[in-house]
XYZ file of C-alpha atoms in Angstrom:
564
model
C -81.089 -20.802 27.817
C -82.934 -19.101 30.464
C -84.268 -15.597 30.383
C -84.870 -12.771 32.914
C -87.177 -9.941 32.038
C -85.305 -6.885 33.686
C -81.883 -6.891 35.115
C -80.199 -3.704 36.551
C -76.611 -3.250 35.849
C -74.697 -0.571 37.423
C -71.605 0.889 35.803
C -69.386 3.162 38.086
C -67.796 4.576 35.011
C -70.421 7.017 34.026
C -72.899 7.255 37.275
C -75.487 5.566 35.118
C -78.115 2.961 36.063
C -78.556 0.803 32.644
C -81.746 -1.150 32.680
C -81.174 -4.141 30.310
C -84.030 -6.055 28.601
C -82.405 -9.634 29.420
C -84.098 -11.120 26.443
C -81.258 -9.457 24.341
C -78.544 -10.665 26.238
C -78.264 -14.432 27.006
C -77.228 -15.701 30.013
C -74.217 -17.958 30.058
C -74.551 -21.069 31.879
C -71.221 -22.611 31.716
C -69.411 -19.665 33.090
C -68.750 -19.317 36.885
C -67.237 -15.961 37.708
C -64.303 -15.713 40.242
C -64.104 -19.517 40.368
C -61.748 -21.496 42.821
C -61.627 -18.504 45.091
C -59.900 -16.309 42.454
C -58.846 -12.906 43.430
C -58.132 -10.222 40.583
C -59.877 -9.031 37.364
C -61.116 -11.355 34.723
C -62.647 -10.828 31.546
C -66.496 -12.134 31.140
C -66.709 -14.421 28.083
C -69.092 -13.395 25.290
C -68.420 -9.471 25.886
C -65.468 -9.126 23.330
C -63.552 -8.039 26.421
C -65.427 -5.055 26.994
C -66.815 -6.124 30.294
C -64.699 -7.684 33.396
C -65.310 -8.851 36.643
C -63.444 -7.671 39.877
C -63.141 -10.699 42.180
C -61.989 -10.935 45.608
C -61.471 -14.492 47.267
C -64.098 -16.057 44.754
C -66.456 -13.479 44.994
C -67.738 -10.834 42.609
C -67.014 -7.452 43.946
C -68.326 -5.518 40.680
C -69.045 -6.117 37.021
C -67.437 -2.983 34.900
C -67.286 -1.911 31.418
C -64.135 -0.193 29.919
C -64.961 3.052 28.651
C -65.064 3.659 24.796
C -63.080 2.740 22.709
C -61.075 0.716 25.447
C -61.434 -3.127 26.086
C -60.154 -4.984 28.947
C -56.340 -6.187 28.822
C -55.719 -9.210 31.036
C -51.886 -9.229 30.499
C -51.620 -5.708 31.629
C -54.561 -5.436 34.133
C -56.224 -2.421 32.900
C -58.436 -0.913 29.955
C -56.315 -0.640 26.861
C -56.868 0.113 23.299
C -58.088 -2.862 20.937
C -54.908 -2.600 18.657
C -52.728 -3.391 21.886
C -55.164 -6.475 23.218
C -55.727 -9.985 21.938
C -58.920 -10.795 23.005
C -59.715 -14.468 22.967
C -62.886 -14.238 24.975
C -65.476 -13.075 22.281
C -68.564 -14.658 21.434
C -67.245 -16.698 18.798
C -64.779 -18.303 21.335
C -67.588 -19.453 23.815
C -69.395 -22.672 23.506
C -71.563 -23.899 26.403
C -72.308 -27.968 26.343
C -76.015 -28.592 26.941
C -75.060 -30.943 29.722
C -73.824 -28.344 32.036
C -75.900 -27.154 34.927
C -74.668 -23.879 36.321
C -74.597 -23.146 39.990
C -74.751 -19.246 39.223
C -75.853 -17.382 36.100
C -74.276 -14.131 35.565
C -75.577 -11.979 32.893
C -73.232 -11.628 29.961
C -73.792 -8.690 27.638
C -72.719 -9.016 24.026
C -71.095 -6.378 22.049
C -73.420 -6.237 19.177
C -76.590 -6.262 21.001
C -77.639 -2.970 22.262
C -81.384 -3.037 21.775
C -84.009 -2.132 24.653
C -81.566 -0.345 26.617
C -82.598 2.868 28.633
C -80.435 5.072 30.634
C -81.256 7.042 33.751
C -78.924 9.196 35.647
C -78.082 8.517 39.335
C -76.474 10.794 41.825
C -74.358 7.845 43.289
C -73.018 4.624 42.582
C -74.247 1.578 44.719
C -72.353 0.509 47.609
C -71.115 -3.250 48.101
C -73.614 -4.931 50.156
C -72.544 -7.500 52.826
C -73.064 -11.210 52.206
C -74.245 -11.702 56.006
C -75.713 -9.506 58.336
C -73.095 -7.570 60.197
C -73.194 -6.343 63.834
C -73.640 -2.803 64.420
C -70.073 -1.617 63.996
C -68.277 -4.606 62.546
C -68.629 -4.466 58.740
C -69.053 -0.602 58.771
C -65.643 0.761 58.114
C -66.574 4.468 58.194
C -68.340 3.892 61.584
C -65.166 2.264 62.976
C -63.193 5.241 61.774
C -65.692 7.729 63.163
C -65.309 5.914 66.659
C -61.713 6.803 66.591
C -61.864 10.501 66.050
C -60.134 11.522 69.128
C -57.199 9.297 68.523
C -57.051 10.272 64.846
C -57.077 13.977 65.645
C -54.390 13.689 68.521
C -51.968 11.299 66.533
C -52.581 11.348 62.952
C -54.020 14.687 62.003
C -51.140 16.481 63.686
C -48.702 19.029 62.072
C -45.102 20.125 63.765
C -42.875 23.094 63.053
C -39.127 22.745 62.793
C -39.392 18.917 63.502
C -40.393 19.402 67.043
C -42.273 16.161 67.501
C -42.803 17.105 71.113
C -44.885 20.155 70.235
C -47.514 19.122 67.609
C -50.748 21.186 66.695
C -53.954 20.100 65.039
C -53.582 20.480 61.299
C -55.244 23.260 59.708
C -55.172 21.651 56.263
C -56.329 18.235 57.045
C -59.307 17.840 59.186
C -61.090 14.871 60.296
C -64.437 15.953 58.829
C -62.695 16.784 55.409
C -61.483 13.278 55.502
C -64.712 11.470 56.552
C -66.608 13.238 53.615
C -63.899 12.465 51.262
C -64.239 8.740 52.293
C -67.942 8.650 51.634
C -67.427 9.993 48.322
C -64.409 8.287 47.009
C -64.873 4.627 48.682
C -68.759 4.429 49.202
C -70.688 6.582 46.792
C -68.403 6.463 44.038
C -66.904 9.210 41.448
C -68.010 8.235 38.187
C -65.076 5.719 37.530
C -64.953 1.913 37.408
C -62.957 1.722 40.496
C -62.927 3.129 44.240
C -60.871 3.545 47.070
C -61.017 0.077 48.584
C -62.854 0.615 51.996
C -65.357 -2.228 51.548
C -67.954 -0.435 53.511
C -70.594 -2.521 54.746
C -68.894 -5.874 54.065
C -68.430 -7.881 56.982
C -65.974 -10.322 55.189
C -63.733 -7.554 53.831
C -63.930 -4.202 55.805
C -61.065 -5.014 57.924
C -58.705 -5.180 54.810
C -60.224 -1.651 53.913
C -59.272 -0.293 57.367
C -55.638 -1.587 56.565
C -55.624 0.056 53.113
C -56.738 3.293 54.835
C -53.925 2.986 57.249
C -51.473 2.368 54.743
C -52.816 5.716 52.863
C -52.836 7.888 56.190
C -49.169 6.500 57.153
C -48.038 8.035 53.885
C -50.056 11.205 53.978
C -48.622 11.951 57.465
C -45.218 12.271 56.039
C -46.154 13.659 52.557
C -48.237 16.636 53.857
C -49.942 16.400 57.169
C -46.773 16.916 59.395
C -45.892 19.965 57.586
C -49.327 21.284 57.367
C -49.323 21.999 53.801
C -51.303 21.413 50.687
C -48.482 22.202 48.225
C -45.154 20.167 48.114
C -42.534 21.989 49.909
C -38.935 22.812 48.812
C -36.972 20.175 51.062
C -33.872 19.031 49.056
C -31.012 21.161 49.877
C -27.120 21.080 49.895
C -25.445 22.852 52.715
C -28.568 24.881 53.708
C -29.187 26.022 50.159
C -32.234 25.228 48.407
C -32.754 25.651 44.634
C -35.623 27.723 43.700
C -35.900 25.332 40.706
C -36.741 22.455 42.966
C -40.249 23.382 41.691
C -39.428 21.433 38.632
C -38.648 18.124 40.532
C -36.752 16.936 43.515
C -34.782 13.715 43.971
C -33.767 14.032 40.264
C -37.295 14.130 38.916
C -38.767 16.259 36.390
C -42.526 16.496 37.040
C -43.421 18.232 33.425
C -41.743 15.271 31.750
C -43.395 12.573 33.795
C -46.194 11.603 31.071
C -48.451 8.487 31.071
C -46.476 5.327 30.108
C -48.759 4.354 27.516
C -48.814 4.066 23.500
C -51.219 6.538 23.091
C -51.341 9.012 25.991
C -55.020 10.333 26.416
C -54.513 11.654 29.936
C -51.193 13.813 30.322
C -51.736 17.779 30.590
C -49.951 19.840 27.934
C -47.067 21.885 29.377
C -47.486 25.690 28.982
C -44.351 27.489 29.105
C -46.378 30.851 29.713
C -48.029 29.603 32.844
C -47.525 31.493 35.963
C -48.469 29.851 39.405
C -47.105 30.119 42.995
C -48.045 27.731 45.716
C -50.463 29.015 48.104
C -49.063 27.144 51.099
C -45.433 26.511 52.337
C -43.304 25.226 55.362
C -43.917 27.055 58.613
C -40.558 26.205 59.681
C -38.251 29.160 60.649
C -35.902 30.239 57.754
C -37.969 27.924 55.412
C -37.457 28.263 51.644
C -40.295 30.321 49.804
C -43.430 28.584 48.152
C -42.572 26.747 45.052
C -43.543 28.326 41.704
C -43.307 28.603 37.842
C -42.912 31.141 35.336
C -41.632 31.636 31.739
C -38.043 32.572 31.241
C -37.133 36.118 30.385
C -33.831 35.442 28.471
C -31.071 32.797 28.188
C -29.473 33.949 31.385
C -32.528 34.333 33.493
C -31.591 32.139 36.323
C -33.824 31.698 39.563
C -31.007 30.977 42.061
C -31.351 29.695 45.627
C -32.383 30.208 49.127
C -29.809 30.233 51.795
C -31.423 28.990 55.048
C -28.415 29.880 57.094
C -28.712 33.528 56.363
C -32.682 33.642 55.479
C -31.579 35.270 52.204
C -32.651 34.556 48.489
C -29.942 34.865 45.963
C -31.440 35.496 42.508
C -29.816 35.447 39.336
C -27.474 32.716 40.189
C -26.936 29.645 38.221
C -27.819 27.392 40.879
C -29.497 24.222 39.793
C -31.696 21.419 41.324
C -30.703 17.776 41.579
C -31.442 17.420 37.876
C -29.590 20.482 36.587
C -32.459 22.932 36.011
C -31.619 26.524 36.875
C -35.028 28.039 35.491
C -38.620 27.173 36.473
C -40.445 27.721 33.076
C -43.254 25.015 32.860
C -42.403 23.878 36.314
C -46.121 23.930 37.608
C -46.705 20.228 38.339
C -45.409 19.953 41.697
C -47.380 18.146 44.327
C -50.690 18.982 46.018
C -53.024 17.267 48.203
C -52.564 14.700 50.955
C -50.183 12.623 49.140
C -48.724 15.229 46.911
C -50.296 14.284 43.629
C -47.833 15.459 40.950
C -46.794 15.318 37.402
C -48.622 15.867 34.134
C -49.851 12.152 33.907
C -51.599 12.245 37.342
C -52.851 15.869 37.004
C -54.239 15.090 33.591
C -56.019 11.879 35.159
C -57.440 14.038 37.805
C -58.748 16.250 34.847
C -60.016 13.189 33.077
C -61.991 11.545 35.898
C -62.721 14.205 38.439
C -62.601 17.546 36.512
C -63.609 19.541 33.579
C -62.183 17.057 30.818
C -64.553 14.499 31.905
C -67.641 16.806 32.296
C -67.001 18.213 28.761
C -66.968 14.544 27.415
C -70.643 14.045 28.987
C -69.637 12.428 32.069
C -70.880 13.426 35.653
C -67.628 14.575 37.536
C -67.139 15.911 40.978
C -65.560 19.045 39.847
C -67.053 19.735 36.659
C -65.811 23.441 36.263
C -62.249 22.930 37.517
C -59.631 22.351 34.736
C -56.734 20.729 36.604
C -54.588 21.277 33.554
C -55.135 24.982 33.229
C -54.954 25.205 36.785
C -52.902 22.545 38.828
C -52.972 24.725 41.850
C -56.660 23.982 42.111
C -56.452 21.587 44.871
C -54.940 24.208 47.082
C -56.729 27.690 46.127
C -60.168 26.704 44.935
C -63.559 26.643 47.017
C -63.435 22.991 46.765
C -60.190 22.979 48.662
C -61.019 21.771 52.025
C -62.348 18.386 50.521
C -60.326 18.304 47.514
C -57.038 17.974 49.327
C -58.252 14.403 50.481
C -60.282 13.503 47.242
C -57.554 13.749 44.915
C -55.239 11.888 47.120
C -57.719 9.026 47.479
C -58.218 9.043 43.813
C -54.551 8.884 43.015
C -54.442 6.031 45.673
C -57.251 3.966 44.262
C -56.004 4.428 40.571
C -52.348 4.184 40.745
C -51.332 2.010 43.978
C -54.539 -0.178 44.492
C -54.391 -0.994 40.660
C -50.616 -1.419 40.651
C -49.375 -4.669 38.861
C -45.943 -6.040 38.307
C -46.061 -8.769 35.622
C -42.567 -10.369 35.992
C -43.355 -11.295 39.650
C -47.160 -10.931 39.394
C -46.831 -8.619 42.487
C -50.425 -6.989 42.811
C -51.739 -4.733 45.547
C -54.667 -6.858 46.581
C -52.852 -10.095 47.045
C -50.266 -8.254 49.051
C -52.717 -6.640 51.176
C -54.609 -10.148 51.854
C -51.307 -11.699 52.620
C -50.213 -9.286 55.307
C -53.483 -9.312 56.960
C -53.869 -13.133 56.993
C -50.295 -13.837 58.248
C -50.324 -11.625 61.323
C -49.618 -8.113 60.330
C -45.963 -8.281 61.289
C -44.093 -8.196 57.843
C -42.753 -4.952 56.807
C -42.505 -5.665 53.329
C -46.106 -4.646 52.603
C -45.918 -1.042 53.743
C -42.507 -0.658 52.440
C -43.539 -1.906 49.127
C -46.606 0.257 49.114
C -44.855 3.468 49.885
C -42.040 2.800 46.975
C -45.194 2.515 44.713
C -46.572 5.791 45.746
C -43.176 7.590 45.518
C -41.451 5.952 42.479
C -44.056 3.588 40.688
C -42.242 0.317 41.740
C -42.262 -1.903 44.587
C -38.893 -3.626 45.196
C -36.080 -2.373 47.281
C -33.547 -0.882 45.046
C -36.060 -0.632 42.005
C -35.198 3.146 41.844
C -32.287 4.879 42.771
C -33.881 6.712 46.153
C -35.895 5.215 48.610
C -39.026 7.022 49.691
C -38.564 9.913 52.156
C -38.614 8.874 55.743
C -39.499 5.237 54.802
C -39.011 4.287 58.500
C -41.586 6.938 59.842
C -43.997 5.912 57.065
C -43.739 2.478 58.558
C -43.786 3.489 62.010
C -47.169 5.705 61.121
C -48.580 2.566 59.752
C -48.183 0.286 62.826
C -49.351 2.983 65.086
C -52.672 3.344 62.980
C -53.449 -0.484 62.451
C -52.425 -1.454 66.140
C -53.146 1.370 68.430
C -55.637 3.570 66.694
C -57.695 1.044 64.598
C -56.987 -1.733 66.819
C -57.110 -4.323 63.955
C -56.077 -7.357 65.919
C -59.034 -6.863 68.450
C -61.318 -6.727 65.729
C -59.800 -9.887 64.378
C -59.866 -11.435 67.949
C -63.518 -10.581 68.327
C -64.358 -12.449 65.127
C -62.206 -15.375 66.049
C -64.301 -18.282 67.715
C -62.106 -18.239 70.996
C -63.255 -21.603 72.663
C -62.998 -23.668 69.631
C -59.705 -22.764 68.034
C -60.001 -25.994 65.390
C -62.861 -23.766 63.649
C -61.624 -21.920 60.475
C -60.933 -18.214 60.980
C -62.331 -15.526 58.949
C -59.405 -13.628 58.206
C -56.083 -15.363 59.651
C -55.350 -18.867 58.841
C -53.470 -19.232 62.174
C -53.225 -17.169 65.641
C -50.463 -14.660 65.072
C -47.618 -15.065 67.371
C -47.292 -12.251 70.140
C -44.359 -9.925 69.119
C -43.731 -6.613 70.971
C -41.656 -4.360 68.828
C -40.885 -0.753 69.367
C -41.270 1.323 66.220
C -38.979 4.376 65.379
C -39.340 7.572 67.184
C -42.717 9.127 67.328
C -44.491 11.544 69.414
C -44.987 10.076 72.846
C -46.575 7.992 74.033
C -44.982 5.375 71.798
C -47.106 2.537 70.181
C -46.292 -0.865 70.513
C -46.172 -3.149 67.397
C -47.507 -6.566 67.254
C -49.463 -6.585 70.507
C -52.507 -8.838 70.357
C -55.400 -7.050 72.114
C -58.030 -9.204 73.976
C -60.382 -6.125 74.550
C -61.100 -2.784 73.314
C -59.406 -0.150 75.732
C -61.028 2.914 76.869
C -59.800 6.345 75.657
C -58.917 8.958 78.271
C -57.266 11.360 76.077
C -53.922 9.602 75.653
C -52.938 6.156 73.762
C -52.900 3.555 76.190
C -49.172 2.270 76.784
C -49.114 -1.440 75.787
C -45.680 -2.011 77.023
C -45.613 -4.686 79.631
C -49.286 -5.264 79.865
C -48.759 -8.894 78.891
C -46.467 -9.558 81.862
C -48.619 -7.683 84.280
C -51.682 -9.885 83.203
C -49.788 -12.895 83.461
C -48.659 -12.063 86.954
C -52.286 -11.184 88.129
C -53.506 -14.351 86.693
C -50.909 -16.294 88.368
C -51.862 -14.699 91.867
C -55.550 -15.442 91.411
C -54.878 -19.086 90.544
C -52.680 -19.601 93.532
C -55.183 -17.762 95.609
C -57.995 -20.211 94.289
C -55.755 -23.186 94.945
C -54.967 -22.404 98.516
C -58.745 -21.987 99.320
C -59.548 -25.296 97.700
C -57.031 -26.897 99.848
C -58.215 -25.590 102.898
C -61.894 -26.576 102.165
C -60.525 -30.060 101.478
C -58.749 -30.424 104.762
C -61.876 -29.113 106.794
C -63.634 -31.753 104.952
C -61.383 -34.554 105.857
C -61.092 -33.368 109.816
C -65.054 -33.313 109.785
């Protein structure tokens, strides 16, 4: 066995840089991480399932440790309690023949060897470094996003009143600067967990996938919060213009206070406190919109909260008018959505507190908001001094924790595989954005997996194609990375040149984007989206004229030579 004097191993979970004396930890020569182009997570042999690699196309993205007392569960794809995991990769199962010559030598840390470890605090986690030198902008996802500021502010961070999509205004709740600051924190610097929002900043091989991931996030955020310009969930479910005040408890037959984490020992979910009194600080600006969501204890058996009648703009109290799940009171109903993708429920709020808030800080970990208890004050994302950035950070956290790490065992559906497939096959299949939107809305990905489809699914899909095609211009980035005179060379991201397909998306603010258009150059920005419809035909017509003109000149020249 070889030995190395000092190895620096970074763990996002605790914002710590752990300097290890490698003589205490043997190198496992016979293990090649992420072999055969593997994408996904794999337990590192010899660690008792405490450590695992996050692999992407045969490359190690990170080496991470499950927080005590958890170990990695490969069958469920997350850190789990040891009693729930059958770990078959402990030290006793690992034998390396002497004849094996390793091509790579990863460091393996044994569970029972902890000597000569010193810990020093770091203010940020290391960012992923590119495997090859990237050009100035290509490989730098944040720089690319910043270069699209005008388009993003004009067509993404736009709000509307009374669904008047012809008269949008710049969102006051969701700003470009706030988004960039949150992305820097949640996707680059890290926030103390063993995962990040996947932007792959600085990685020339993967950053385009990160931009598509961000596009899917923004497409959903536009529907969930940005278009209404609210930090709090609005009351939107109604019957004949009547909105139940008890919509605070849940809409679409959901009960937010009962949505605990689905695990044997729930260590995350917030406790529901019936005495809690909260009123949302933001609400819809539409004419005759229902009042802000709220929660408060019942004062008696017949304390009904009633409904809002938008036809007469009147609040009717003490009426036994229920929400879609039959609630007529709002006791304990403080867990409605907040932030860019409306993080809701006692499980999701509890995870915010564990990873980003006071509970994590009280446990000795460095967190972004060490003084904010999201369980005692679930309205904090909208009414605290950190609100401007927190609206974005909690949303990016939920997307990274719940959407990116989604795994469905029966059909082995996982987010990274589907993201890769969508980009590599031409970005024309609606299945990816439809599935991701369902995961965000109802924690499942297949059509019909829930009794309701995501609200405004067609709009989420239209937003997505608007962003990847006409704002981020992903096809142009792929074209620029493709060796054009040598089409037989392997392409970095797509296995074959995608077919040109122009599809008009559902109704969006003018001008309408085109979907599926393959751009050959970066268009200039003059304050409006460049209309792409018909450009391909015009180009072909112009090329034909140039060709005929050149041929005519050649014929005249040849005739003159023959005559002479």
